[in-house]
mmCIF file of N, CA and C in Angstrom:
data_model
loop_
_atom_site.group_PDB
_atom_site.id
_atom_site.type_symbol
_atom_site.label_atom_id
_atom_site.label_comp_id
_atom_site.label_asym_id
_atom_site.label_seq_id
_atom_site.Cartn_x
_atom_site.Cartn_y
_atom_site.Cartn_z
ATOM 1 N N UNK A 1 2.610 -75.957 132.763
ATOM 2 C CA UNK A 1 1.728 -75.926 131.588
ATOM 3 C C UNK A 1 2.067 -77.056 130.695
ATOM 4 N N UNK A 2 1.000 -77.759 130.255
ATOM 5 C CA UNK A 2 1.092 -78.926 129.396
ATOM 6 C C UNK A 2 1.172 -78.553 127.921
ATOM 7 N N UNK A 3 1.793 -79.456 127.092
ATOM 8 C CA UNK A 3 1.768 -79.187 125.662
ATOM 9 C C UNK A 3 0.901 -80.356 124.992
ATOM 10 N N UNK A 4 0.231 -79.834 123.942
ATOM 11 C CA UNK A 4 -0.603 -80.725 123.120
ATOM 12 C C UNK A 4 -0.394 -80.605 121.659
ATOM 13 N N UNK A 5 -0.149 -81.746 120.960
ATOM 14 C CA UNK A 5 -0.014 -81.772 119.556
ATOM 15 C C UNK A 5 -1.285 -82.196 118.927
ATOM 16 N N UNK A 6 -1.799 -81.452 117.967
ATOM 17 C CA UNK A 6 -2.971 -81.791 117.301
ATOM 18 C C UNK A 6 -2.691 -81.973 115.815
ATOM 19 N N UNK A 7 -2.930 -83.166 115.210
ATOM 20 C CA UNK A 7 -2.759 -83.348 113.715
ATOM 21 C C UNK A 7 -4.176 -83.420 113.210
ATOM 22 N N UNK A 8 -4.439 -82.465 112.327
ATOM 23 C CA UNK A 8 -5.689 -82.543 111.498
ATOM 24 C C UNK A 8 -5.369 -83.424 110.263
ATOM 25 N N UNK A 9 -5.929 -84.627 110.249
ATOM 26 C CA UNK A 9 -5.503 -85.622 109.210
ATOM 27 C C UNK A 9 -6.315 -85.443 107.952
ATOM 28 N N UNK A 10 -7.710 -85.588 108.032
ATOM 29 C CA UNK A 10 -8.483 -85.589 106.915
ATOM 30 C C UNK A 10 -10.042 -85.444 107.239
ATOM 31 N N UNK A 11 -10.908 -85.298 106.388
ATOM 32 C CA UNK A 11 -12.335 -85.388 106.642
ATOM 33 C C UNK A 11 -12.908 -86.214 105.591
ATOM 34 N N UNK A 12 -14.152 -86.788 105.830
ATOM 35 C CA UNK A 12 -14.853 -87.586 104.884
ATOM 36 C C UNK A 12 -16.369 -87.193 104.890
ATOM 37 N N UNK A 13 -17.052 -87.471 103.768
ATOM 38 C CA UNK A 13 -18.457 -87.322 103.561
ATOM 39 C C UNK A 13 -18.897 -85.848 103.868
ATOM 40 N N UNK A 14 -18.095 -84.895 103.370
ATOM 41 C CA UNK A 14 -18.404 -83.465 103.480
ATOM 42 C C UNK A 14 -19.752 -83.253 102.601
ATOM 43 N N UNK A 15 -20.585 -82.368 103.038
ATOM 44 C CA UNK A 15 -21.750 -82.052 102.249
ATOM 45 C C UNK A 15 -21.317 -81.196 100.953
ATOM 46 N N UNK A 16 -21.746 -81.509 99.787
ATOM 47 C CA UNK A 16 -21.408 -80.812 98.632
ATOM 48 C C UNK A 16 -22.505 -79.691 98.468
ATOM 49 N N UNK A 17 -22.321 -78.546 98.956
ATOM 50 C CA UNK A 17 -23.275 -77.457 98.948
ATOM 51 C C UNK A 17 -23.063 -76.388 97.813
ATOM 52 N N UNK A 18 -21.977 -76.693 97.009
ATOM 53 C CA UNK A 18 -21.660 -75.822 95.902
ATOM 54 C C UNK A 18 -22.519 -75.945 94.657
ATOM 55 N N UNK A 19 -22.726 -74.891 93.962
ATOM 56 C CA UNK A 19 -23.446 -74.999 92.718
ATOM 57 C C UNK A 19 -22.581 -75.492 91.589
ATOM 58 N N UNK A 20 -21.369 -74.912 91.471
ATOM 59 C CA UNK A 20 -20.504 -75.159 90.355
ATOM 60 C C UNK A 20 -19.395 -76.199 90.618
ATOM 61 N N UNK A 21 -18.660 -75.987 91.681
ATOM 62 C CA UNK A 21 -17.588 -76.972 92.014
ATOM 63 C C UNK A 21 -17.822 -77.618 93.370
ATOM 64 N N UNK A 22 -16.814 -78.352 93.807
ATOM 65 C CA UNK A 22 -16.876 -79.018 95.102
ATOM 66 C C UNK A 22 -16.475 -77.990 96.305
ATOM 67 N N UNK A 23 -16.759 -78.278 97.457
ATOM 68 C CA UNK A 23 -16.289 -77.295 98.518
ATOM 69 C C UNK A 23 -14.805 -77.216 98.675
ATOM 70 N N UNK A 24 -14.474 -76.111 99.264
ATOM 71 C CA UNK A 24 -12.972 -75.721 99.528
ATOM 72 C C UNK A 24 -12.835 -75.711 101.039
ATOM 73 N N UNK A 25 -12.790 -76.851 101.724
ATOM 74 C CA UNK A 25 -12.811 -76.900 103.209
ATOM 75 C C UNK A 25 -11.513 -76.561 103.875
ATOM 76 N N UNK A 26 -11.653 -76.098 105.099
ATOM 77 C CA UNK A 26 -10.445 -75.799 105.860
ATOM 78 C C UNK A 26 -11.013 -75.994 107.416
ATOM 79 N N UNK A 27 -10.054 -76.225 108.345
ATOM 80 C CA UNK A 27 -10.460 -76.493 109.748
ATOM 81 C C UNK A 27 -9.755 -75.375 110.598
ATOM 82 N N UNK A 28 -10.718 -74.859 111.545
ATOM 83 C CA UNK A 28 -10.105 -73.987 112.567
ATOM 84 C C UNK A 28 -10.176 -74.715 113.874
ATOM 85 N N UNK A 29 -9.017 -74.750 114.579
ATOM 86 C CA UNK A 29 -8.864 -75.537 115.871
ATOM 87 C C UNK A 29 -8.635 -74.472 116.912
ATOM 88 N N UNK A 30 -9.542 -74.664 118.003
ATOM 89 C CA UNK A 30 -9.331 -73.621 119.099
ATOM 90 C C UNK A 30 -9.173 -74.247 120.473
ATOM 91 N N UNK A 31 -8.347 -73.804 121.254
ATOM 92 C CA UNK A 31 -8.130 -74.328 122.643
ATOM 93 C C UNK A 31 -7.831 -73.102 123.471
ATOM 94 N N UNK A 32 -8.703 -72.998 124.366
ATOM 95 C CA UNK A 32 -8.623 -71.748 125.402
ATOM 96 C C UNK A 32 -8.544 -70.484 124.488
ATOM 97 N N UNK A 33 -7.508 -69.712 124.575
ATOM 98 C CA UNK A 33 -7.373 -68.498 123.795
ATOM 99 C C UNK A 33 -6.440 -68.730 122.599
ATOM 100 N N UNK A 34 -6.199 -69.911 122.163
ATOM 101 C CA UNK A 34 -5.294 -70.187 120.957
ATOM 102 C C UNK A 34 -6.123 -70.584 119.754
ATOM 103 N N UNK A 35 -5.846 -70.229 118.628
ATOM 104 C CA UNK A 35 -6.470 -70.624 117.433
ATOM 105 C C UNK A 35 -5.442 -70.983 116.300
ATOM 106 N N UNK A 36 -5.691 -72.054 115.585
ATOM 107 C CA UNK A 36 -4.868 -72.346 114.380
ATOM 108 C C UNK A 36 -5.875 -72.688 113.292
ATOM 109 N N UNK A 37 -5.405 -72.583 112.059
ATOM 110 C CA UNK A 37 -6.165 -72.912 110.796
ATOM 111 C C UNK A 37 -5.365 -73.635 109.881
ATOM 112 N N UNK A 38 -6.035 -74.670 109.345
ATOM 113 C CA UNK A 38 -5.346 -75.460 108.226
ATOM 114 C C UNK A 38 -5.424 -74.672 106.867
ATOM 115 N N UNK A 39 -4.686 -75.292 105.958
ATOM 116 C CA UNK A 39 -4.747 -74.654 104.560
ATOM 117 C C UNK A 39 -6.139 -74.972 104.006
ATOM 118 N N UNK A 40 -6.439 -74.451 102.933
ATOM 119 C CA UNK A 40 -7.684 -74.771 102.155
ATOM 120 C C UNK A 40 -7.411 -75.929 101.193
ATOM 121 N N UNK A 41 -8.262 -76.943 101.206
ATOM 122 C CA UNK A 41 -8.246 -78.097 100.305
ATOM 123 C C UNK A 41 -9.207 -77.811 99.191
ATOM 124 N N UNK A 42 -8.811 -77.397 98.038
ATOM 125 C CA UNK A 42 -9.707 -76.903 97.032
ATOM 126 C C UNK A 42 -10.431 -78.120 96.431
ATOM 127 N N UNK A 43 -11.790 -77.903 96.135
ATOM 128 C CA UNK A 43 -12.578 -78.789 95.349
ATOM 129 C C UNK A 43 -12.524 -80.244 95.961
ATOM 130 N N UNK A 44 -12.748 -80.392 97.280
ATOM 131 C CA UNK A 44 -12.706 -81.677 98.023
ATOM 132 C C UNK A 44 -14.032 -81.995 98.850
ATOM 133 N N UNK A 45 -14.437 -83.170 98.805
ATOM 134 C CA UNK A 45 -15.479 -83.564 99.715
ATOM 135 C C UNK A 45 -14.892 -84.685 100.705
ATOM 136 N N UNK A 46 -13.517 -85.019 100.398
ATOM 137 C CA UNK A 46 -12.842 -85.946 101.364
ATOM 138 C C UNK A 46 -11.332 -85.404 101.321
ATOM 139 N N UNK A 47 -11.151 -84.177 102.032
ATOM 140 C CA UNK A 47 -9.819 -83.569 101.967
ATOM 141 C C UNK A 47 -8.860 -84.177 102.938
ATOM 142 N N UNK A 48 -7.561 -84.077 102.627
ATOM 143 C CA UNK A 48 -6.592 -84.560 103.424
ATOM 144 C C UNK A 48 -5.647 -83.278 103.723
ATOM 145 N N UNK A 49 -5.260 -83.042 105.046
ATOM 146 C CA UNK A 49 -4.475 -81.924 105.322
ATOM 147 C C UNK A 49 -3.116 -82.441 105.903
ATOM 148 N N UNK A 50 -3.216 -83.270 106.899
ATOM 149 C CA UNK A 50 -2.073 -83.868 107.553
ATOM 150 C C UNK A 50 -1.179 -82.758 108.169
ATOM 151 N N UNK A 51 -1.833 -81.728 108.868
ATOM 152 C CA UNK A 51 -1.167 -80.587 109.430
ATOM 153 C C UNK A 51 -1.110 -80.724 110.904
ATOM 154 N N UNK A 52 -0.023 -80.347 111.648
ATOM 155 C CA UNK A 52 0.234 -80.349 113.037
ATOM 156 C C UNK A 52 0.182 -79.031 113.648
ATOM 157 N N UNK A 53 -0.576 -78.907 114.722
ATOM 158 C CA UNK A 53 -0.590 -77.621 115.430
ATOM 159 C C UNK A 53 -0.238 -77.951 116.955
ATOM 160 N N UNK A 54 0.601 -76.951 117.567
ATOM 161 C CA UNK A 54 0.885 -77.208 118.950
ATOM 162 C C UNK A 54 0.171 -76.196 119.809
ATOM 163 N N UNK A 55 -0.335 -76.683 120.991
ATOM 164 C CA UNK A 55 -1.108 -75.826 121.922
ATOM 165 C C UNK A 55 -0.483 -75.883 123.307
ATOM 166 N N UNK A 56 -0.525 -74.872 124.043
ATOM 167 C CA UNK A 56 -0.178 -74.891 125.471
ATOM 168 C C UNK A 56 -1.483 -75.175 126.208
ATOM 169 N N UNK A 57 -1.446 -75.986 127.263
ATOM 170 C CA UNK A 57 -2.646 -76.270 128.056
ATOM 171 C C UNK A 57 -2.483 -75.827 129.484
ATOM 172 N N UNK A 58 -3.324 -74.880 129.904
ATOM 173 C CA UNK A 58 -3.180 -74.510 131.315
ATOM 174 C C UNK A 58 -3.801 -75.533 132.234
ATOM 175 N N UNK A 59 -4.961 -76.151 131.948
ATOM 176 C CA UNK A 59 -5.653 -77.016 132.824
ATOM 177 C C UNK A 59 -6.255 -78.046 131.934
ATOM 178 N N UNK A 60 -5.662 -79.244 131.946
ATOM 179 C CA UNK A 60 -5.979 -80.372 131.090
ATOM 180 C C UNK A 60 -7.341 -80.940 131.563
ATOM 181 N N UNK A 61 -7.753 -80.710 132.770
ATOM 182 C CA UNK A 61 -9.001 -81.283 133.317
ATOM 183 C C UNK A 61 -10.194 -80.526 132.832
ATOM 184 N N UNK A 62 -10.075 -79.228 132.440
ATOM 185 C CA UNK A 62 -11.239 -78.492 132.077
ATOM 186 C C UNK A 62 -11.138 -77.969 130.554
ATOM 187 N N UNK A 63 -9.959 -78.101 129.991
ATOM 188 C CA UNK A 63 -9.753 -77.537 128.495
ATOM 189 C C UNK A 63 -10.597 -78.384 127.540
ATOM 190 N N UNK A 64 -11.103 -77.625 126.662
ATOM 191 C CA UNK A 64 -11.934 -78.170 125.482
ATOM 192 C C UNK A 64 -11.382 -77.796 124.124
ATOM 193 N N UNK A 65 -11.135 -78.757 123.320
ATOM 194 C CA UNK A 65 -10.790 -78.416 121.954
ATOM 195 C C UNK A 65 -12.055 -78.221 121.057
ATOM 196 N N UNK A 66 -11.930 -77.179 120.206
ATOM 197 C CA UNK A 66 -13.177 -77.070 119.259
ATOM 198 C C UNK A 66 -12.580 -77.022 117.894
ATOM 199 N N UNK A 67 -13.278 -77.997 117.116
ATOM 200 C CA UNK A 67 -12.867 -78.086 115.624
ATOM 201 C C UNK A 67 -14.009 -77.509 114.852
ATOM 202 N N UNK A 68 -13.785 -76.600 114.011
ATOM 203 C CA UNK A 68 -14.801 -76.008 113.069
ATOM 204 C C UNK A 68 -14.432 -76.154 111.665
ATOM 205 N N UNK A 69 -15.241 -76.765 110.912
ATOM 206 C CA UNK A 69 -15.043 -76.988 109.472
ATOM 207 C C UNK A 69 -15.784 -75.907 108.590
ATOM 208 N N UNK A 70 -15.074 -75.358 107.785
ATOM 209 C CA UNK A 70 -15.620 -74.159 106.858
ATOM 210 C C UNK A 70 -15.341 -74.415 105.490
ATOM 211 N N UNK A 71 -16.146 -73.819 104.671
ATOM 212 C CA UNK A 71 -15.975 -73.908 103.168
ATOM 213 C C UNK A 71 -15.607 -72.373 102.784
ATOM 214 N N UNK A 72 -14.458 -72.303 102.122
ATOM 215 C CA UNK A 72 -14.004 -70.999 101.696
ATOM 216 C C UNK A 72 -14.723 -70.531 100.453
ATOM 217 N N UNK A 73 -15.290 -69.310 100.632
ATOM 218 C CA UNK A 73 -16.061 -68.812 99.480
ATOM 219 C C UNK A 73 -15.556 -67.453 99.237
ATOM 220 N N UNK A 74 -15.932 -66.840 98.044
ATOM 221 C CA UNK A 74 -15.431 -65.526 97.569
ATOM 222 C C UNK A 74 -15.942 -64.423 98.526
ATOM 223 N N UNK A 75 -17.290 -64.526 98.866
ATOM 224 C CA UNK A 75 -17.934 -63.353 99.597
ATOM 225 C C UNK A 75 -17.719 -63.699 101.119
ATOM 226 N N UNK A 76 -18.296 -64.724 101.549
ATOM 227 C CA UNK A 76 -18.237 -65.134 103.093
ATOM 228 C C UNK A 76 -18.189 -66.645 103.118
ATOM 229 N N UNK A 77 -17.296 -67.142 104.087
ATOM 230 C CA UNK A 77 -17.081 -68.509 104.226
ATOM 231 C C UNK A 77 -18.412 -69.152 104.877
ATOM 232 N N UNK A 78 -18.637 -70.532 104.495
ATOM 233 C CA UNK A 78 -19.783 -71.241 104.903
ATOM 234 C C UNK A 78 -19.407 -72.156 106.044
ATOM 235 N N UNK A 79 -20.072 -72.153 107.154
ATOM 236 C CA UNK A 79 -19.970 -73.049 108.217
ATOM 237 C C UNK A 79 -20.424 -74.501 107.780
ATOM 238 N N UNK A 80 -19.600 -75.527 107.985
ATOM 239 C CA UNK A 80 -19.927 -76.830 107.546
ATOM 240 C C UNK A 80 -20.305 -77.790 108.687
ATOM 241 N N UNK A 81 -19.678 -77.528 109.822
ATOM 242 C CA UNK A 81 -19.924 -78.306 111.117
ATOM 243 C C UNK A 81 -18.862 -78.122 112.133
ATOM 244 N N UNK A 82 -19.157 -78.701 113.343
ATOM 245 C CA UNK A 82 -18.093 -78.505 114.379
ATOM 246 C C UNK A 82 -18.187 -79.679 115.283
ATOM 247 N N UNK A 83 -17.102 -79.856 116.101
ATOM 248 C CA UNK A 83 -17.044 -80.844 117.084
ATOM 249 C C UNK A 83 -16.137 -80.273 118.342
ATOM 250 N N UNK A 84 -16.710 -80.510 119.524
ATOM 251 C CA UNK A 84 -16.039 -80.042 120.657
ATOM 252 C C UNK A 84 -15.607 -81.316 121.593
ATOM 253 N N UNK A 85 -14.395 -81.286 121.946
ATOM 254 C CA UNK A 85 -13.776 -82.497 122.679
ATOM 255 C C UNK A 85 -13.021 -82.051 123.865
ATOM 256 N N UNK A 86 -13.373 -82.755 125.000
ATOM 257 C CA UNK A 86 -12.622 -82.620 126.278
ATOM 258 C C UNK A 86 -11.341 -83.273 126.130
ATOM 259 N N UNK A 87 -10.261 -82.655 126.602
ATOM 260 C CA UNK A 87 -8.855 -83.305 126.639
ATOM 261 C C UNK A 87 -8.589 -84.071 127.879
ATOM 262 N N UNK A 88 -9.514 -83.980 128.871
ATOM 263 C CA UNK A 88 -9.242 -84.741 130.102
ATOM 264 C C UNK A 88 -9.298 -86.225 129.785
ATOM 265 N N UNK A 89 -8.459 -87.060 130.436
ATOM 266 C CA UNK A 89 -8.416 -88.424 130.155
ATOM 267 C C UNK A 89 -7.402 -88.893 129.131
ATOM 268 N N UNK A 90 -6.644 -87.982 128.546
ATOM 269 C CA UNK A 90 -5.639 -88.348 127.532
ATOM 270 C C UNK A 90 -4.519 -89.005 128.300
ATOM 271 N N UNK A 91 -3.843 -89.928 127.771
ATOM 272 C CA UNK A 91 -2.670 -90.718 128.300
ATOM 273 C C UNK A 91 -1.491 -89.999 127.703
ATOM 274 N N UNK A 92 -0.480 -89.663 128.616
ATOM 275 C CA UNK A 92 0.649 -89.057 128.271
ATOM 276 C C UNK A 92 1.535 -89.908 127.288
ATOM 277 N N UNK A 93 1.916 -89.309 126.130
ATOM 278 C CA UNK A 93 2.795 -89.965 125.176
ATOM 279 C C UNK A 93 2.002 -90.908 124.340
ATOM 280 N N UNK A 94 0.707 -91.107 124.367
ATOM 281 C CA UNK A 94 -0.038 -92.055 123.598
ATOM 282 C C UNK A 94 -0.969 -91.264 122.637
ATOM 283 N N UNK A 95 -0.877 -91.614 121.361
ATOM 284 C CA UNK A 95 -1.607 -90.819 120.344
ATOM 285 C C UNK A 95 -3.017 -91.340 120.287
ATOM 286 N N UNK A 96 -3.987 -90.434 120.396
ATOM 287 C CA UNK A 96 -5.438 -90.781 120.115
ATOM 288 C C UNK A 96 -5.814 -90.387 118.744
ATOM 289 N N UNK A 97 -6.191 -91.506 117.942
ATOM 290 C CA UNK A 97 -6.332 -91.263 116.470
ATOM 291 C C UNK A 97 -7.787 -91.742 116.173
ATOM 292 N N UNK A 98 -8.712 -90.641 115.982
ATOM 293 C CA UNK A 98 -10.079 -91.136 115.810
ATOM 294 C C UNK A 98 -10.821 -90.221 114.828
ATOM 295 N N UNK A 99 -11.933 -90.689 114.313
ATOM 296 C CA UNK A 99 -12.853 -89.932 113.457
ATOM 297 C C UNK A 99 -13.874 -89.375 114.446
ATOM 298 N N UNK A 100 -14.204 -88.112 114.192
ATOM 299 C CA UNK A 100 -15.295 -87.460 115.023
ATOM 300 C C UNK A 100 -16.382 -86.985 114.129
ATOM 301 N N UNK A 101 -17.638 -87.426 114.331
ATOM 302 C CA UNK A 101 -18.786 -87.044 113.701
ATOM 303 C C UNK A 101 -19.157 -85.561 113.951
ATOM 304 N N UNK A 102 -19.105 -84.754 112.848
ATOM 305 C CA UNK A 102 -19.329 -83.305 112.996
ATOM 306 C C UNK A 102 -20.857 -82.981 113.447
ATOM 307 N N UNK A 103 -20.951 -82.072 114.261
ATOM 308 C CA UNK A 103 -22.383 -81.589 114.749
ATOM 309 C C UNK A 103 -22.723 -80.368 114.016
ATOM 310 N N UNK A 104 -23.987 -80.127 113.938
ATOM 311 C CA UNK A 104 -24.527 -78.995 113.049
ATOM 312 C C UNK A 104 -24.046 -79.130 111.591
ATOM 313 N N UNK A 105 -24.039 -80.372 111.116
ATOM 314 C CA UNK A 105 -23.668 -80.503 109.695
ATOM 315 C C UNK A 105 -24.780 -81.086 108.852
ATOM 316 N N UNK A 106 -24.863 -80.782 107.610
ATOM 317 C CA UNK A 106 -25.886 -81.218 106.738
ATOM 318 C C UNK A 106 -25.686 -82.665 106.263
ATOM 319 N N UNK A 107 -24.633 -83.242 106.609
ATOM 320 C CA UNK A 107 -24.312 -84.652 106.120
ATOM 321 C C UNK A 107 -23.689 -85.388 107.403
ATOM 322 N N UNK A 108 -23.385 -86.608 107.221
ATOM 323 C CA UNK A 108 -22.664 -87.420 108.279
ATOM 324 C C UNK A 108 -21.196 -87.309 108.030
ATOM 325 N N UNK A 109 -20.752 -85.989 107.993
ATOM 326 C CA UNK A 109 -19.234 -85.714 107.745
ATOM 327 C C UNK A 109 -18.574 -86.007 109.018
ATOM 328 N N UNK A 110 -17.257 -86.454 108.810
ATOM 329 C CA UNK A 110 -16.431 -86.829 109.946
ATOM 330 C C UNK A 110 -15.070 -86.206 109.758
ATOM 331 N N UNK A 111 -14.428 -85.918 110.857
ATOM 332 C CA UNK A 111 -13.011 -85.272 110.885
ATOM 333 C C UNK A 111 -12.093 -86.241 111.583
ATOM 334 N N UNK A 112 -11.010 -86.500 111.027
ATOM 335 C CA UNK A 112 -10.036 -87.427 111.571
ATOM 336 C C UNK A 112 -8.938 -86.640 112.223
ATOM 337 N N UNK A 113 -8.716 -86.847 113.442
ATOM 338 C CA UNK A 113 -7.753 -85.983 114.283
ATOM 339 C C UNK A 113 -6.875 -86.907 115.109
ATOM 340 N N UNK A 114 -5.617 -86.668 115.223
ATOM 341 C CA UNK A 114 -4.624 -87.358 116.090
ATOM 342 C C UNK A 114 -4.145 -86.426 117.127
ATOM 343 N N UNK A 115 -4.368 -86.857 118.241
ATOM 344 C CA UNK A 115 -4.010 -85.971 119.584
ATOM 345 C C UNK A 115 -3.031 -86.570 120.369
ATOM 346 N N UNK A 116 -1.965 -85.834 120.677
ATOM 347 C CA UNK A 116 -0.778 -86.267 121.564
ATOM 348 C C UNK A 116 -0.664 -85.299 122.752
ATOM 349 N N UNK A 117 -0.844 -85.855 123.987
ATOM 350 C CA UNK A 117 -0.558 -85.205 125.123
ATOM 351 C C UNK A 117 0.984 -85.429 125.435
ATOM 352 N N UNK A 118 1.770 -84.421 125.328
ATOM 353 C CA UNK A 118 3.280 -84.454 125.374
ATOM 354 C C UNK A 118 3.747 -84.672 126.871
ATOM 355 N N UNK A 119 3.274 -83.897 127.720
ATOM 356 C CA UNK A 119 3.778 -83.885 129.183
ATOM 357 C C UNK A 119 2.695 -83.767 130.139
ATOM 358 N N UNK A 120 1.554 -84.294 129.851
ATOM 359 C CA UNK A 120 0.457 -84.411 130.918
ATOM 360 C C UNK A 120 -0.443 -85.588 130.617
ATOM 361 N N UNK A 121 -1.300 -85.886 131.497
ATOM 362 C CA UNK A 121 -2.206 -87.028 131.298
ATOM 363 C C UNK A 121 -1.817 -88.080 132.269
ATOM 364 N N UNK A 122 -2.603 -89.168 132.257
ATOM 365 C CA UNK A 122 -2.429 -90.263 133.249
ATOM 366 C C UNK A 122 -1.447 -91.169 132.929
#
């Protein structure tokens, strides 16, 4: 079983859908049956988290990472966008540091993620 480190670094160009203040974004990261969540960055359209999450990978050839960006609200949280990424093709021990354009988003928002395959990959 492989190990994967995911660092949620930052986001930029988030849509400002709030009436009074700026959004309070957070990220949910999913891989297979594992889920992690960042802290909430209050009043930010360009939040910085720099949080690391560790995942176990059963099959690196078929596993997909899903990043969901949400806005924390009092009643119900608002979906801001998502990105799905295949982890096949990662190089063992080499960090992939990229911005990903969020899908289903009201703006050209991007999420910066650093991915490290610890003990699998080419």
